[in-house]
mmCIF file of C-alpha atoms and ligand atoms in Angstrom:
data_model
loop_
_atom_site.group_PDB
_atom_site.id
_atom_site.type_symbol
_atom_site.label_atom_id
_atom_site.label_comp_id
_atom_site.label_asym_id
_atom_site.label_seq_id
_atom_site.Cartn_x
_atom_site.Cartn_y
_atom_site.Cartn_z
ATOM 1 C CA MET A 1 21.945 66.356 38.640
ATOM 2 C CA LYS A 2 19.915 65.963 41.836
ATOM 3 C CA ILE A 3 17.811 69.103 41.459
ATOM 4 C CA LEU A 4 16.750 68.134 37.923
ATOM 5 C CA LYS A 5 15.657 64.722 39.182
ATOM 6 C CA GLU A 6 13.656 66.477 41.911
ATOM 7 C CA ILE A 7 11.981 68.681 39.297
ATOM 8 C CA ALA A 8 11.057 65.576 37.286
ATOM 9 C CA VAL A 9 9.635 63.803 40.353
ATOM 10 C CA ASN A 10 7.578 66.846 41.324
ATOM 11 C CA VAL A 11 6.182 67.224 37.793
ATOM 12 C CA GLU A 12 5.203 63.576 38.009
ATOM 13 C CA ASN A 13 3.555 64.200 41.394
ATOM 14 C CA GLY A 14 1.862 67.332 40.075
ATOM 15 C CA ASP A 15 3.325 69.606 42.747
ATOM 16 C CA SER A 16 3.355 72.958 40.896
ATOM 17 C CA THR A 17 4.562 74.986 43.878
ATOM 18 C CA THR A 18 7.617 72.817 44.468
ATOM 19 C CA VAL A 19 8.362 72.643 40.720
ATOM 20 C CA LYS A 20 8.395 76.457 40.554
ATOM 21 C CA GLU A 21 10.617 76.758 43.642
ATOM 22 C CA LEU A 22 13.051 74.122 42.387
ATOM 23 C CA ILE A 23 13.313 75.808 38.991
ATOM 24 C CA LYS A 24 14.063 79.165 40.595
ATOM 25 C CA THR A 25 16.777 77.476 42.671
ATOM 26 C CA ALA A 26 18.188 75.697 39.603
ATOM 27 C CA LEU A 27 18.302 78.970 37.672
ATOM 28 C CA SER A 28 20.041 80.684 40.586
ATOM 29 C CA GLN A 29 22.612 77.861 40.441
ATOM 30 C CA LYS A 30 23.181 78.850 36.785
ATOM 31 C CA ILE A 31 21.764 75.625 35.399
ATOM 32 C CA ALA A 32 20.776 76.310 31.773
ATOM 33 C CA ALA A 33 17.061 76.727 31.071
ATOM 34 C CA GLU A 34 17.323 74.134 28.253
ATOM 35 C CA GLU A 35 18.734 71.593 30.699
ATOM 36 C CA ILE A 36 15.955 72.290 33.206
ATOM 37 C CA LEU A 37 13.388 71.875 30.437
ATOM 38 C CA ASN A 38 14.786 68.670 28.929
ATOM 39 C CA ASP A 39 16.253 66.880 31.946
ATOM 40 C CA GLY A 40 13.726 68.082 34.517
ATOM 41 C CA LEU A 41 10.283 68.999 33.185
ATOM 42 C CA VAL A 42 10.153 66.775 30.088
ATOM 43 C CA LYS A 43 11.633 63.802 32.002
ATOM 44 C CA GLY A 44 8.764 64.087 34.511
ATOM 45 C CA MET A 45 6.179 64.094 31.714
ATOM 46 C CA ASP A 46 7.918 61.075 30.141
ATOM 47 C CA VAL A 47 7.447 59.076 33.334
ATOM 48 C CA ILE A 48 3.788 60.116 33.541
ATOM 49 C CA GLY A 49 3.389 59.062 29.887
ATOM 50 C CA ILE A 50 4.720 55.589 30.597
ATOM 51 C CA LYS A 51 2.570 55.200 33.721
ATOM 52 C CA PHE A 52 -0.511 56.433 31.820
ATOM 53 C CA LYS A 53 0.137 53.869 29.091
ATOM 54 C CA ASN A 54 0.478 51.118 31.696
ATOM 55 C CA ASN A 55 -2.726 52.203 33.471
ATOM 56 C CA GLU A 56 -0.758 53.037 36.608
ATOM 57 C CA VAL A 57 -2.109 56.621 36.562
ATOM 58 C CA PHE A 58 -5.255 58.095 35.025
ATOM 59 C CA ILE A 59 -6.406 61.353 33.408
ATOM 60 C CA PRO A 60 -6.686 63.376 36.664
ATOM 61 C CA GLU A 61 -3.047 62.606 37.566
ATOM 62 C CA VAL A 62 -1.945 63.404 34.005
ATOM 63 C CA LEU A 63 -3.791 66.725 34.147
ATOM 64 C CA ILE A 64 -2.218 67.648 37.483
ATOM 65 C CA ALA A 65 1.231 66.766 36.114
ATOM 66 C CA THR A 66 0.471 68.853 33.006
ATOM 67 C CA ARG A 67 -0.389 71.817 35.247
ATOM 68 C CA ALA A 68 2.930 71.453 37.081
ATOM 69 C CA MET A 69 4.782 71.155 33.761
ATOM 70 C CA LYS A 70 3.142 74.345 32.459
ATOM 71 C CA ALA A 71 3.827 76.210 35.718
ATOM 72 C CA GLY A 72 7.496 75.291 35.269
ATOM 73 C CA MET A 73 7.487 76.321 31.598
ATOM 74 C CA ASP A 74 6.174 79.760 32.580
ATOM 75 C CA ILE A 75 9.166 80.265 34.879
ATOM 76 C CA ILE A 76 11.816 79.257 32.338
ATOM 77 C CA ARG A 77 10.256 80.877 29.243
ATOM 78 C CA PRO A 78 11.985 84.286 29.759
ATOM 79 C CA PHE A 79 15.317 82.511 30.209
ATOM 80 C CA LEU A 80 14.895 80.697 26.892
ATOM 81 C CA THR A 81 13.928 83.744 24.896
ATOM 82 C CA HIS A 82 16.621 86.159 23.723
ATOM 83 C CA GLU A 83 15.767 89.755 23.135
ATOM 84 C CA ILE A 84 15.133 89.986 19.425
ATOM 85 C CA VAL A 85 14.721 93.277 17.613
ATOM 86 C CA LYS A 86 13.200 92.001 14.395
ATOM 87 C CA PRO A 87 11.782 88.458 14.140
ATOM 88 C CA LYS A 88 13.476 86.252 11.540
ATOM 89 C CA ALA A 89 10.150 84.903 10.289
ATOM 90 C CA LYS A 90 6.586 84.299 11.406
ATOM 91 C CA ILE A 91 5.300 80.828 12.284
ATOM 92 C CA VAL A 92 1.675 79.955 13.028
ATOM 93 C CA MET A 93 1.419 76.864 15.234
ATOM 94 C CA GLY A 94 -1.630 74.813 16.173
ATOM 95 C CA THR A 95 -2.635 71.383 17.425
ATOM 96 C CA VAL A 96 -5.006 69.873 14.887
ATOM 97 C CA LYS A 97 -8.750 69.343 15.256
ATOM 98 C CA GLY A 98 -9.827 66.730 17.775
ATOM 99 C CA ASP A 99 -6.529 66.926 19.639
ATOM 100 C CA LEU A 100 -6.086 68.702 22.978
ATOM 101 C CA HIS A 101 -2.388 67.993 23.595
ATOM 102 C CA ASP A 102 -0.287 71.138 23.629
ATOM 103 C CA ILE A 103 2.780 70.706 25.853
ATOM 104 C CA GLY A 104 5.071 69.549 23.025
ATOM 105 C CA LYS A 105 3.804 72.244 20.660
ATOM 106 C CA LYS A 106 4.437 74.917 23.311
ATOM 107 C CA ILE A 107 7.962 73.623 23.929
ATOM 108 C CA VAL A 108 8.736 73.663 20.208
ATOM 109 C CA GLY A 109 7.263 77.185 20.027
ATOM 110 C CA MET A 110 9.428 78.332 22.942
ATOM 111 C CA ILE A 111 12.580 76.913 21.333
ATOM 112 C CA LEU A 112 11.789 78.569 17.996
ATOM 113 C CA GLU A 113 11.055 81.851 19.790
ATOM 114 C CA ARG A 114 14.431 81.634 21.486
ATOM 115 C CA GLU A 115 15.973 81.416 18.008
ATOM 116 C CA GLY A 116 14.265 84.648 16.987
ATOM 117 C CA TYR A 117 11.132 83.458 15.212
ATOM 118 C CA GLU A 118 7.763 85.035 15.929
ATOM 119 C CA ILE A 119 5.297 82.376 17.050
ATOM 120 C CA ILE A 120 1.557 82.818 16.729
ATOM 121 C CA ASP A 121 0.014 79.978 18.721
ATOM 122 C CA ILE A 122 -3.548 79.429 17.537
ATOM 123 C CA GLY A 123 -4.242 76.801 20.163
ATOM 124 C CA ILE A 124 -5.553 73.261 20.289
ATOM 125 C CA ASP A 125 -8.373 71.503 18.421
ATOM 126 C CA VAL A 126 -7.682 73.736 15.419
ATOM 127 C CA SER A 127 -9.911 73.221 12.388
ATOM 128 C CA LYS A 128 -8.769 73.701 8.785
ATOM 129 C CA GLU A 129 -10.965 76.807 8.620
ATOM 130 C CA LYS A 130 -9.095 78.290 11.570
ATOM 131 C CA PHE A 131 -5.722 77.508 9.932
ATOM 132 C CA LEU A 132 -6.904 79.228 6.730
ATOM 133 C CA LYS A 133 -8.125 82.246 8.674
ATOM 134 C CA ALA A 134 -4.755 82.491 10.440
ATOM 135 C CA ILE A 135 -2.837 82.295 7.137
ATOM 136 C CA LYS A 136 -4.935 85.126 5.688
ATOM 137 C CA LYS A 137 -4.676 87.251 8.824
ATOM 138 C CA GLU A 138 -1.041 86.664 9.799
ATOM 139 C CA ASN A 139 0.597 85.984 6.423
ATOM 140 C CA PRO A 140 3.092 83.573 8.075
ATOM 141 C CA ASP A 141 6.181 82.098 6.445
ATOM 142 C CA ILE A 142 5.461 78.711 7.998
ATOM 143 C CA ILE A 143 2.522 76.776 9.420
ATOM 144 C CA GLY A 144 3.357 74.213 12.115
ATOM 145 C CA MET A 145 0.871 71.481 12.916
ATOM 146 C CA SER A 146 1.116 69.224 15.947
ATOM 147 C CA ALA A 147 -0.761 65.976 16.682
ATOM 148 C CA LEU A 148 -0.328 63.507 19.537
ATOM 149 C CA LEU A 149 -3.015 61.004 18.620
ATOM 150 C CA THR A 150 -2.965 58.469 15.819
ATOM 151 C CA THR A 151 -6.622 59.345 15.305
ATOM 152 C CA THR A 152 -5.971 63.070 14.747
ATOM 153 C CA MET A 153 -2.773 62.994 12.679
ATOM 154 C CA ALA A 154 -4.853 62.174 9.584
ATOM 155 C CA TYR A 155 -6.499 65.581 9.894
ATOM 156 C CA MET A 156 -3.189 67.178 8.847
ATOM 157 C CA ARG A 157 -3.873 65.966 5.304
ATOM 158 C CA GLU A 158 -7.231 67.779 5.347
ATOM 159 C CA VAL A 159 -5.560 71.021 6.391
ATOM 160 C CA ILE A 160 -3.021 70.709 3.560
ATOM 161 C CA GLU A 161 -5.766 70.050 1.024
ATOM 162 C CA ALA A 162 -7.711 73.060 2.295
ATOM 163 C CA VAL A 163 -4.630 75.298 2.062
ATOM 164 C CA GLU A 164 -3.984 74.116 -1.501
ATOM 165 C CA LYS A 165 -7.637 74.518 -2.488
ATOM 166 C CA ALA A 166 -7.638 78.087 -1.144
ATOM 167 C CA LYS A 167 -4.534 78.712 -3.313
ATOM 168 C CA LEU A 168 -2.506 79.750 -0.279
ATOM 169 C CA LYS A 169 0.156 77.049 -0.456
ATOM 170 C CA GLN A 170 2.595 78.920 -2.715
ATOM 171 C CA ASN A 171 3.240 81.500 0.027
ATOM 172 C CA VAL A 172 3.620 79.236 3.030
ATOM 173 C CA LYS A 173 5.662 76.199 4.072
ATOM 174 C CA ILE A 174 3.985 73.522 6.154
ATOM 175 C CA ILE A 175 5.786 71.538 8.845
ATOM 176 C CA ILE A 176 4.474 68.881 11.200
ATOM 177 C CA GLY A 177 5.432 67.102 14.400
ATOM 178 C CA GLY A 178 4.147 65.148 17.392
ATOM 179 C CA ALA A 179 4.764 61.739 18.933
ATOM 180 C CA PRO A 180 2.962 59.559 16.332
ATOM 181 C CA ILE A 181 4.339 61.490 13.323
ATOM 182 C CA THR A 182 7.130 59.977 11.221
ATOM 183 C CA GLN A 183 9.145 61.140 8.236
ATOM 184 C CA SER A 184 7.340 58.605 6.061
ATOM 185 C CA PHE A 185 3.952 60.037 7.085
ATOM 186 C CA ALA A 186 5.269 63.522 6.291
ATOM 187 C CA ASP A 187 6.421 62.293 2.865
ATOM 188 C CA GLU A 188 3.083 60.612 2.277
ATOM 189 C CA ILE A 189 1.039 63.756 2.939
ATOM 190 C CA LYS A 190 3.637 65.891 1.103
ATOM 191 C CA VAL A 191 4.435 68.513 3.705
ATOM 192 C CA ASP A 192 7.571 70.625 3.507
ATOM 193 C CA GLY A 193 9.084 69.064 6.595
ATOM 194 C CA TYR A 194 8.849 67.019 9.773
ATOM 195 C CA ALA A 195 10.723 67.557 13.024
ATOM 196 C CA PRO A 196 10.784 65.067 15.907
ATOM 197 C CA ASP A 197 11.612 67.743 18.517
ATOM 198 C CA GLY A 198 12.238 71.435 19.085
ATOM 199 C CA VAL A 199 15.927 71.467 18.242
ATOM 200 C CA SER A 200 15.292 69.653 14.942
ATOM 201 C CA ALA A 201 12.424 72.070 14.266
ATOM 202 C CA VAL A 202 14.902 74.977 14.402
ATOM 203 C CA GLU A 203 17.159 73.263 11.849
ATOM 204 C CA LEU A 204 14.187 72.435 9.647
ATOM 205 C CA VAL A 205 12.856 75.998 9.712
ATOM 206 C CA LYS A 206 16.305 77.442 8.960
ATOM 207 C CA ASN A 207 16.688 75.127 5.954
ATOM 208 C CA LEU A 208 13.211 75.793 4.617
ATOM 209 C CA LEU A 209 13.610 79.546 4.803
ATOM 210 C CA LYS A 210 16.957 79.406 2.971
ATOM 211 C CA LYS A 211 15.229 78.036 -0.134
HETATM 212 CO CO1 B1M B 1 -2.974 62.008 26.154
HETATM 213 N N1 B1M B 1 -2.394 60.484 25.080
HETATM 214 N N2 B1M B 1 -4.834 61.533 25.811
HETATM 215 N N3 B1M B 1 -3.394 63.418 27.413
HETATM 216 N N4 B1M B 1 -1.163 61.998 26.653
HETATM 217 C C1 B1M B 1 -0.962 60.344 24.849
HETATM 218 C C2 B1M B 1 -0.523 61.120 23.622
HETATM 219 C C3 B1M B 1 -0.806 58.772 24.685
HETATM 220 C C4 B1M B 1 0.408 58.352 23.822
HETATM 221 C C5 B1M B 1 -0.783 58.104 26.084
HETATM 222 C C6 B1M B 1 -0.702 56.603 26.004
HETATM 223 O O1 B1M B 1 -1.677 55.939 25.877
HETATM 224 N N5 B1M B 1 0.472 56.062 26.070
HETATM 225 C C7 B1M B 1 -2.195 58.399 24.037
HETATM 226 C C8 B1M B 1 -2.223 58.443 22.521
HETATM 227 C C9 B1M B 1 -2.279 57.063 21.911
HETATM 228 C C10 B1M B 1 -2.313 57.122 20.433
HETATM 229 O O2 B1M B 1 -3.010 57.861 19.797
HETATM 230 N N6 B1M B 1 -1.490 56.290 19.862
HETATM 231 C C11 B1M B 1 -3.088 59.445 24.667
HETATM 232 C C12 B1M B 1 -4.499 59.313 24.778
HETATM 233 C C13 B1M B 1 -5.062 57.980 24.342
HETATM 234 C C14 B1M B 1 -5.312 60.338 25.286
HETATM 235 C C15 B1M B 1 -6.833 60.331 25.423
HETATM 236 C C16 B1M B 1 -7.615 59.705 24.271
HETATM 237 C C17 B1M B 1 -7.140 59.617 26.770
HETATM 238 C C18 B1M B 1 -8.586 59.405 27.076
HETATM 239 O O3 B1M B 1 -9.350 60.343 27.119
HETATM 240 N N7 B1M B 1 -8.928 58.169 27.223
HETATM 241 C C19 B1M B 1 -7.147 61.838 25.590
HETATM 242 C C20 B1M B 1 -7.378 62.515 24.244
HETATM 243 C C21 B1M B 1 -7.795 63.944 24.392
HETATM 244 C C22 B1M B 1 -7.757 64.664 23.049
HETATM 245 O O4 B1M B 1 -6.711 65.150 22.669
HETATM 246 N N8 B1M B 1 -8.874 64.696 22.357
HETATM 247 C C23 B1M B 1 -5.878 62.322 26.200
HETATM 248 C C24 B1M B 1 -5.803 63.411 27.068
HETATM 249 C C25 B1M B 1 -4.660 63.887 27.641
HETATM 250 C C26 B1M B 1 -4.635 65.005 28.676
HETATM 251 C C27 B1M B 1 -5.623 66.141 28.368
HETATM 252 C C28 B1M B 1 -4.956 64.404 30.008
HETATM 253 C C29 B1M B 1 -3.115 65.424 28.641
HETATM 254 C C30 B1M B 1 -2.805 66.589 27.670
HETATM 255 C C31 B1M B 1 -2.660 67.911 28.376
HETATM 256 C C32 B1M B 1 -2.039 68.946 27.494
HETATM 257 O O5 B1M B 1 -1.265 68.702 26.575
HETATM 258 N N9 B1M B 1 -2.415 70.171 27.805
HETATM 259 C C33 B1M B 1 -2.463 64.185 28.064
HETATM 260 C C34 B1M B 1 -1.073 63.912 28.132
HETATM 261 C C35 B1M B 1 -0.238 64.879 28.958
HETATM 262 C C36 B1M B 1 -0.482 62.804 27.479
HETATM 263 C C37 B1M B 1 0.959 62.247 27.620
HETATM 264 C C38 B1M B 1 0.989 61.522 28.958
HETATM 265 C C39 B1M B 1 2.095 63.238 27.543
HETATM 266 C C40 B1M B 1 2.124 64.114 26.278
HETATM 267 C C41 B1M B 1 3.187 65.162 26.466
HETATM 268 O O6 B1M B 1 2.884 66.293 26.828
HETATM 269 N N10 B1M B 1 4.465 64.755 26.321
HETATM 270 C C42 B1M B 1 1.041 61.285 26.363
HETATM 271 C C43 B1M B 1 1.976 60.112 26.572
HETATM 272 C C44 B1M B 1 3.296 60.306 25.870
HETATM 273 O O7 B1M B 1 3.450 61.096 24.956
HETATM 274 N N11 B1M B 1 4.237 59.529 26.264
HETATM 275 C C45 B1M B 1 -0.373 61.067 26.022
HETATM 276 C C46 B1M B 1 5.635 65.624 26.571
HETATM 277 C C47 B1M B 1 5.936 66.464 25.311
HETATM 278 C C48 B1M B 1 7.216 67.285 25.587
HETATM 279 O O8 B1M B 1 6.212 65.593 24.226
HETATM 280 O O9 B1M B 1 4.040 66.164 23.052
HETATM 281 O O10 B1M B 1 5.568 64.347 22.140
HETATM 282 P P1 B1M B 1 5.399 65.633 22.850
HETATM 283 O O11 B1M B 1 6.177 66.775 22.000
HETATM 284 C C49 B1M B 1 7.480 66.597 21.495
HETATM 285 C C50 B1M B 1 7.527 65.978 20.091
HETATM 286 O O12 B1M B 1 6.434 65.161 19.783
HETATM 287 C C51 B1M B 1 7.687 67.149 19.182
HETATM 288 O O13 B1M B 1 8.476 68.043 19.957
HETATM 289 C C52 B1M B 1 8.047 67.992 21.318
HETATM 290 C C53 B1M B 1 9.220 68.327 22.203
HETATM 291 O O14 B1M B 1 10.244 67.372 22.061
HETATM 292 N N12 B1M B 1 6.542 67.892 18.667
HETATM 293 C C54 B1M B 1 6.692 68.659 17.544
HETATM 294 C C55 B1M B 1 5.290 68.047 19.112
HETATM 295 N N13 B1M B 1 4.602 68.879 18.331
HETATM 296 C C56 B1M B 1 5.444 69.289 17.356
HETATM 297 C C57 B1M B 1 5.263 70.153 16.279
HETATM 298 C C58 B1M B 1 6.339 70.376 15.417
HETATM 299 C C59 B1M B 1 7.566 69.743 15.626
HETATM 300 C C60 B1M B 1 7.761 68.885 16.685
HETATM 301 O O15 B1M B 1 6.269 71.182 14.366
HETATM 302 C C61 B1M B 1 5.091 71.859 14.070
#
């Protein structure tokens, strides 16, 4: 669809104003918020990711594209979230220590919210101490950790060990995700589950809470 391609191109170019206008137009044309997110916004970030990898763009361009992506996410968020009377369960989400990437985590959070889960986003660069504090304060059903760097994914193991040492594991499930994460890594560090994207995260959470 032409308008979705335009959204992607404008995310890539970092033009927040045009991204916002195009999204409003797309919504008025009754294009689903999910479609705008996946085929517009995320597609634009994908292109930036490839160009960044190939040294065709650098951090400033990536940051400007990120700003445009987030501006677009703010517009579609209310269209993704249903009105929920009582949340199905509480999920604390954070990007692990040393890692500043949060777009994917926010998208997963938005998709889970749309399904009726309460999301407490404790941010980026989250230490094990901060995860423990959040478990004690929020008493969540699930902890979700995100990592986008091969150098930070190892920190997930430290968080799990800290949760076990603090004897908090029996009350909480732990799930992980992020571009470098695989099912075999999840098995290795013995988490309750891994999801490659937001839609799979919903399935994972539903299954974990059934048990
Ligand atoms: Co960064 N960066 N970055 N970056 N960056 C990557 C990740 C990289 C792959 C680019 C590359 O070289 N090709 C590379 C990592 C290489 C590696 O470790 N193997 C990289 C690097 C190297 C770096 C720096 C080190 C660069 C530098 O300084 N020299 C630096 C590190 C900073 C730090 O974190 N300490 C850095 C910085 C940045 C910016 C700050 C400029 C910016 C982040 C801004 C922000 O997030 N607020 C940025 C960005 C934007 C990217 C790319 C281009 C895009 C990431 C993104 O948002 N993707 C990225 C390249 C790429 O991924 N292709 C790259 C879109 C998003 C929708 O996808 O995050 O994968 P993703 O989320 C998905 C799934 O992974 C999953 O669901 C989401 C939706 O489908 N998911 C979960 C994510 N979390 C989940 C949690 C779950 C379940 C599923 O449950 C809990």
